[in-house]
Short mmCIF file of C-alpha atoms in Angstrom, two decimals:
data_model
loop_
_atom_site.label_atom_id
_atom_site.label_comp_id
_atom_site.label_asym_id
_atom_site.label_seq_id
_atom_site.Cartn_x
_atom_site.Cartn_y
_atom_site.Cartn_z
CA ARG A 1 -27.12 -10.72 -20.90
CA VAL A 2 -23.53 -11.07 -22.06
CA SER A 3 -23.01 -7.30 -21.91
CA ILE A 4 -24.48 -7.17 -18.38
CA LEU A 5 -22.18 -10.02 -17.28
CA ILE A 6 -19.15 -8.23 -18.71
CA THR A 7 -20.12 -5.03 -16.91
CA VAL A 8 -20.57 -6.83 -13.58
CA LEU A 9 -17.25 -8.64 -14.04
CA ALA A 10 -15.47 -5.35 -14.75
CA VAL A 11 -16.90 -3.82 -11.57
CA VAL A 12 -15.83 -6.84 -9.48
CA ILE A 13 -12.31 -6.72 -10.91
CA SER A 14 -12.05 -2.99 -10.21
CA PHE A 15 -12.86 -3.62 -6.54
CA ALA A 16 -10.39 -6.52 -6.31
CA LYS A 17 -7.26 -4.49 -7.04
CA ALA A 18 -4.53 -5.09 -4.44
CA TYR A 19 -4.00 -1.55 -3.15
CA ASP A 20 -4.47 0.03 0.25
CA PRO A 21 -8.10 1.14 0.65
CA SER A 22 -9.04 4.81 0.56
CA PRO A 23 -9.81 6.20 4.02
CA LEU A 24 -13.39 7.15 4.80
CA GLN A 25 -12.45 9.57 7.55
CA ASP A 26 -9.76 12.21 8.19
CA PHE A 27 -7.43 9.69 9.82
CA CYS A 28 -7.36 6.35 11.62
CA VAL A 29 -4.37 6.35 13.98
CA ALA A 30 -3.17 2.81 14.64
CA ILE A 31 -2.98 1.45 18.18
CA ASP A 32 -1.73 -1.87 19.54
CA ASP A 33 -4.34 -2.14 22.29
CA PRO A 34 -7.71 -3.23 20.83
CA LYS A 35 -9.63 -2.44 24.02
CA ASN A 36 -11.20 0.77 22.72
CA GLY A 37 -10.22 0.46 19.07
CA VAL A 38 -11.83 -0.36 15.75
CA PHE A 39 -10.07 -2.87 13.47
CA VAL A 40 -9.23 -1.34 10.06
CA ASN A 41 -6.89 -2.80 7.43
CA GLY A 42 -4.56 -4.74 9.71
CA LYS A 43 -4.51 -2.23 12.58
CA PHE A 44 -6.79 -1.10 15.39
CA CYS A 45 -7.62 2.60 15.35
CA LYS A 46 -7.83 4.90 18.34
CA ASP A 47 -10.69 7.30 18.92
CA PRO A 48 -9.97 10.22 16.51
CA LYS A 49 -10.57 12.66 19.35
CA GLN A 50 -7.55 11.16 21.12
CA ALA A 51 -5.17 11.72 18.16
CA ARG A 52 -2.13 13.90 18.78
CA ALA A 53 0.51 15.55 16.57
CA GLU A 54 2.98 12.85 17.69
CA ASP A 55 0.83 10.25 15.90
CA PHE A 56 1.85 11.84 12.59
CA PHE A 57 5.51 12.53 13.39
CA TYR A 58 8.87 10.76 13.04
CA SER A 59 12.35 12.11 13.64
CA GLY A 60 15.68 10.69 12.55
CA LEU A 61 15.89 10.46 8.76
CA ASN A 62 18.73 12.97 8.86
CA LYS A 63 20.92 10.20 10.32
CA ALA A 64 22.77 7.77 8.07
CA GLY A 65 21.99 4.08 8.48
CA ASN A 66 24.67 1.52 9.33
CA THR A 67 26.04 0.04 6.09
CA ASP A 68 28.48 -2.33 7.79
CA ASN A 69 26.89 -5.52 6.45
CA ASP A 70 27.21 -8.02 3.60
CA VAL A 71 25.46 -5.84 1.00
CA LYS A 72 26.90 -2.52 2.23
CA SER A 73 23.55 -0.75 2.41
CA ASN A 74 20.89 0.13 4.95
CA VAL A 75 17.18 0.84 4.56
CA THR A 76 15.55 3.00 7.24
CA THR A 77 11.79 2.41 6.99
CA VAL A 78 9.11 4.88 8.02
CA ASN A 79 5.78 3.10 7.66
CA VAL A 80 2.68 2.61 9.80
CA ASP A 81 4.78 0.93 12.51
CA GLN A 82 6.82 4.12 12.97
CA ILE A 83 4.04 6.65 12.25
CA PRO A 84 0.69 5.23 13.40
CA GLY A 85 -1.12 8.09 11.66
CA LEU A 86 -0.18 6.49 8.30
CA ASN A 87 -2.80 3.81 8.88
CA THR A 88 -5.21 3.72 5.87
CA MET A 89 -3.24 6.49 4.11
CA GLY A 90 -1.64 4.21 1.51
CA ILE A 91 1.82 5.78 1.69
CA SER A 92 5.18 5.31 3.42
CA LEU A 93 8.81 6.36 3.10
CA VAL A 94 12.34 4.96 3.30
CA ARG A 95 15.86 6.34 3.46
CA ILE A 96 18.50 4.18 1.79
CA ASP A 97 22.22 4.55 2.55
CA TYR A 98 24.83 2.89 0.37
CA ALA A 99 28.53 2.48 1.16
CA PRO A 100 30.87 2.73 -1.85
CA TYR A 101 29.92 -0.13 -4.21
CA GLY A 102 27.11 -1.17 -1.86
CA GLN A 103 23.78 -2.34 -3.16
CA ASN A 104 20.13 -2.75 -2.27
CA PRO A 105 19.97 -6.28 -3.72
CA PRO A 106 17.22 -7.55 -6.05
CA HIS A 107 13.91 -7.48 -4.21
CA THR A 108 10.22 -6.76 -4.68
CA HIS A 109 7.49 -4.91 -2.80
CA PRO A 110 4.31 -7.01 -3.08
CA ARG A 111 2.01 -4.16 -2.10
CA ALA A 112 3.53 -0.96 -3.50
CA THR A 113 4.99 1.00 -6.35
CA GLU A 114 8.18 2.83 -5.35
CA ILE A 115 9.43 6.24 -6.49
CA LEU A 116 13.07 6.95 -5.62
CA VAL A 117 15.00 10.22 -5.67
CA LEU A 118 18.80 10.26 -5.38
CA LEU A 119 20.20 12.95 -3.09
CA LYS A 120 23.89 12.06 -3.08
CA GLY A 121 26.25 9.82 -5.05
CA THR A 122 25.77 7.81 -8.24
CA LEU A 123 23.44 4.82 -8.49
CA TYR A 124 22.83 2.19 -11.14
CA VAL A 125 19.18 1.19 -10.72
CA GLY A 126 16.67 -0.94 -12.55
CA PHE A 127 13.75 -3.34 -12.58
CA VAL A 128 12.84 -6.42 -14.62
CA SER A 129 9.40 -6.80 -16.16
CA SER A 130 7.30 -9.97 -15.92
CA ASN A 131 7.67 -13.20 -17.89
CA GLN A 132 4.76 -12.05 -20.06
CA ASP A 133 6.85 -9.03 -21.09
CA ASN A 134 9.94 -11.19 -21.78
CA ASN A 135 11.72 -10.14 -18.57
CA ARG A 136 12.97 -6.86 -19.99
CA LEU A 137 15.49 -4.87 -17.94
CA PHE A 138 14.73 -1.16 -17.46
CA ALA A 139 17.85 0.47 -16.00
CA LYS A 140 19.46 3.89 -15.62
CA VAL A 141 22.45 5.53 -13.97
CA LEU A 142 21.17 8.19 -11.56
CA GLN A 143 22.84 11.41 -10.50
CA PRO A 144 21.72 13.63 -7.58
CA GLY A 145 18.25 14.98 -8.25
CA ASP A 146 17.29 12.14 -10.61
CA VAL A 147 14.09 10.16 -10.01
CA PHE A 148 13.23 6.57 -10.95
CA VAL A 149 10.03 4.53 -10.51
CA PHE A 150 9.83 0.79 -9.70
CA PRO A 151 6.34 -0.56 -10.56
CA ILE A 152 4.46 -2.62 -7.98
CA GLY A 153 5.61 -6.23 -7.72
CA MET A 154 8.57 -5.89 -10.10
CA ILE A 155 11.98 -7.20 -9.02
CA HIS A 156 14.30 -4.20 -8.73
CA PHE A 157 17.69 -3.14 -7.36
CA GLN A 158 20.04 -0.22 -6.73
CA VAL A 159 23.85 -0.28 -6.78
CA ASN A 160 26.25 2.48 -5.72
CA ILE A 161 28.76 2.60 -8.57
CA GLY A 162 30.72 5.47 -7.05
CA LYS A 163 33.70 5.66 -4.73
CA THR A 164 31.77 7.71 -2.15
CA PRO A 165 28.63 6.99 -0.08
CA ALA A 166 25.22 7.50 -1.70
CA VAL A 167 21.88 8.47 -0.17
CA ALA A 168 18.38 8.12 -1.63
CA PHE A 169 14.83 8.60 -0.38
CA ALA A 170 11.88 6.64 -1.72
CA GLY A 171 8.11 6.86 -1.35
CA LEU A 172 5.92 3.75 -1.51
CA SER A 173 2.22 3.52 -2.30
CA SER A 174 1.34 1.50 0.80
CA GLN A 175 1.36 2.07 4.54
CA ASN A 176 3.26 -1.24 4.77
CA ALA A 177 4.72 -2.16 1.39
CA GLY A 178 6.43 -5.38 2.48
CA VAL A 179 9.72 -6.54 0.99
CA ILE A 180 10.87 -9.86 -0.48
CA THR A 181 14.63 -10.02 -1.02
CA ILE A 182 15.09 -12.65 -3.72
CA ALA A 183 18.28 -14.35 -2.53
CA ASP A 184 17.23 -14.36 1.13
CA THR A 185 13.81 -15.75 0.27
CA VAL A 186 14.93 -18.46 -2.15
CA PHE A 187 18.09 -19.66 -0.41
CA GLY A 188 17.23 -18.73 3.17
CA SER A 189 13.71 -20.11 3.56
CA LYS A 190 12.79 -21.93 6.77
CA PRO A 191 12.81 -24.88 6.36
CA PRO A 192 15.08 -24.80 3.30
CA ILE A 193 13.75 -25.63 -0.16
CA ASN A 194 14.96 -29.00 -1.44
CA PRO A 195 18.36 -28.26 -3.09
CA GLU A 196 17.50 -30.43 -6.08
CA VAL A 197 14.47 -28.26 -6.80
CA LEU A 198 16.58 -25.10 -6.80
CA ALA A 199 19.38 -26.79 -8.75
CA MET A 200 16.98 -27.46 -11.61
CA ALA A 201 15.31 -24.05 -11.36
CA PHE A 202 18.57 -22.12 -11.46
CA GLN A 203 20.47 -24.61 -13.64
CA LEU A 204 23.15 -25.02 -10.96
CA ASP A 205 25.03 -27.94 -9.50
CA VAL A 206 23.20 -29.18 -6.41
CA ASN A 207 26.35 -28.64 -4.31
CA VAL A 208 26.40 -24.98 -5.31
CA VAL A 209 22.80 -24.68 -4.10
CA LYS A 210 23.68 -26.36 -0.80
CA ASP A 211 26.52 -23.86 -0.44
CA LEU A 212 24.18 -20.95 -1.03
CA GLU A 213 21.59 -22.28 1.40
CA ALA A 214 24.30 -22.58 4.05
CA LYS A 215 25.33 -18.94 3.48
CA PHE A 216 21.77 -17.62 3.71
CA LYS A 217 20.74 -19.93 6.56
CA ASN A 218 20.91 -17.18 9.16
#
């Protein structure tokens, strides 16, 4: 009986993994109007016979994103919202532009592993493993043509350490990977987290926390 229970538990766990489901048809193009659609994995799908080439197409990743912001970087996302044909496919893409010394600040994708290839410039990249793995930093300096993988859920970052702009492309193992930028989430929540809670968590003076919350308020 114990062996049967273990087997059943293993099967249940295998089905409970948090990944996009495998499609059971050729494609399931997402539509906003549910009138004639079928609801699948967060999106309604149009009749496959009505699918067109445009449902699987996006143009514009040849254009640099605007890096005139506080972190001096820009992420151009191409997921199911831009290409409805990605629905149920479990994959998406981003272009990341970095001004000199710009960064894609520490963040995590709750639903996807990311694989990044550097096309131009020099990046310092890395991720930090979980508490259970003693929060180890895995980091490398990338040159054009280099590839680095950020495992699902791990906090990771990229920094342009060069004097010229950098460009990278990354694939993600979800049609909608999601993103949680650590500083924005912790210090810019709505409503704000009690400053005394964050002061203890980060071992900071409470006034420093209030300052940070004011900066990330918008």
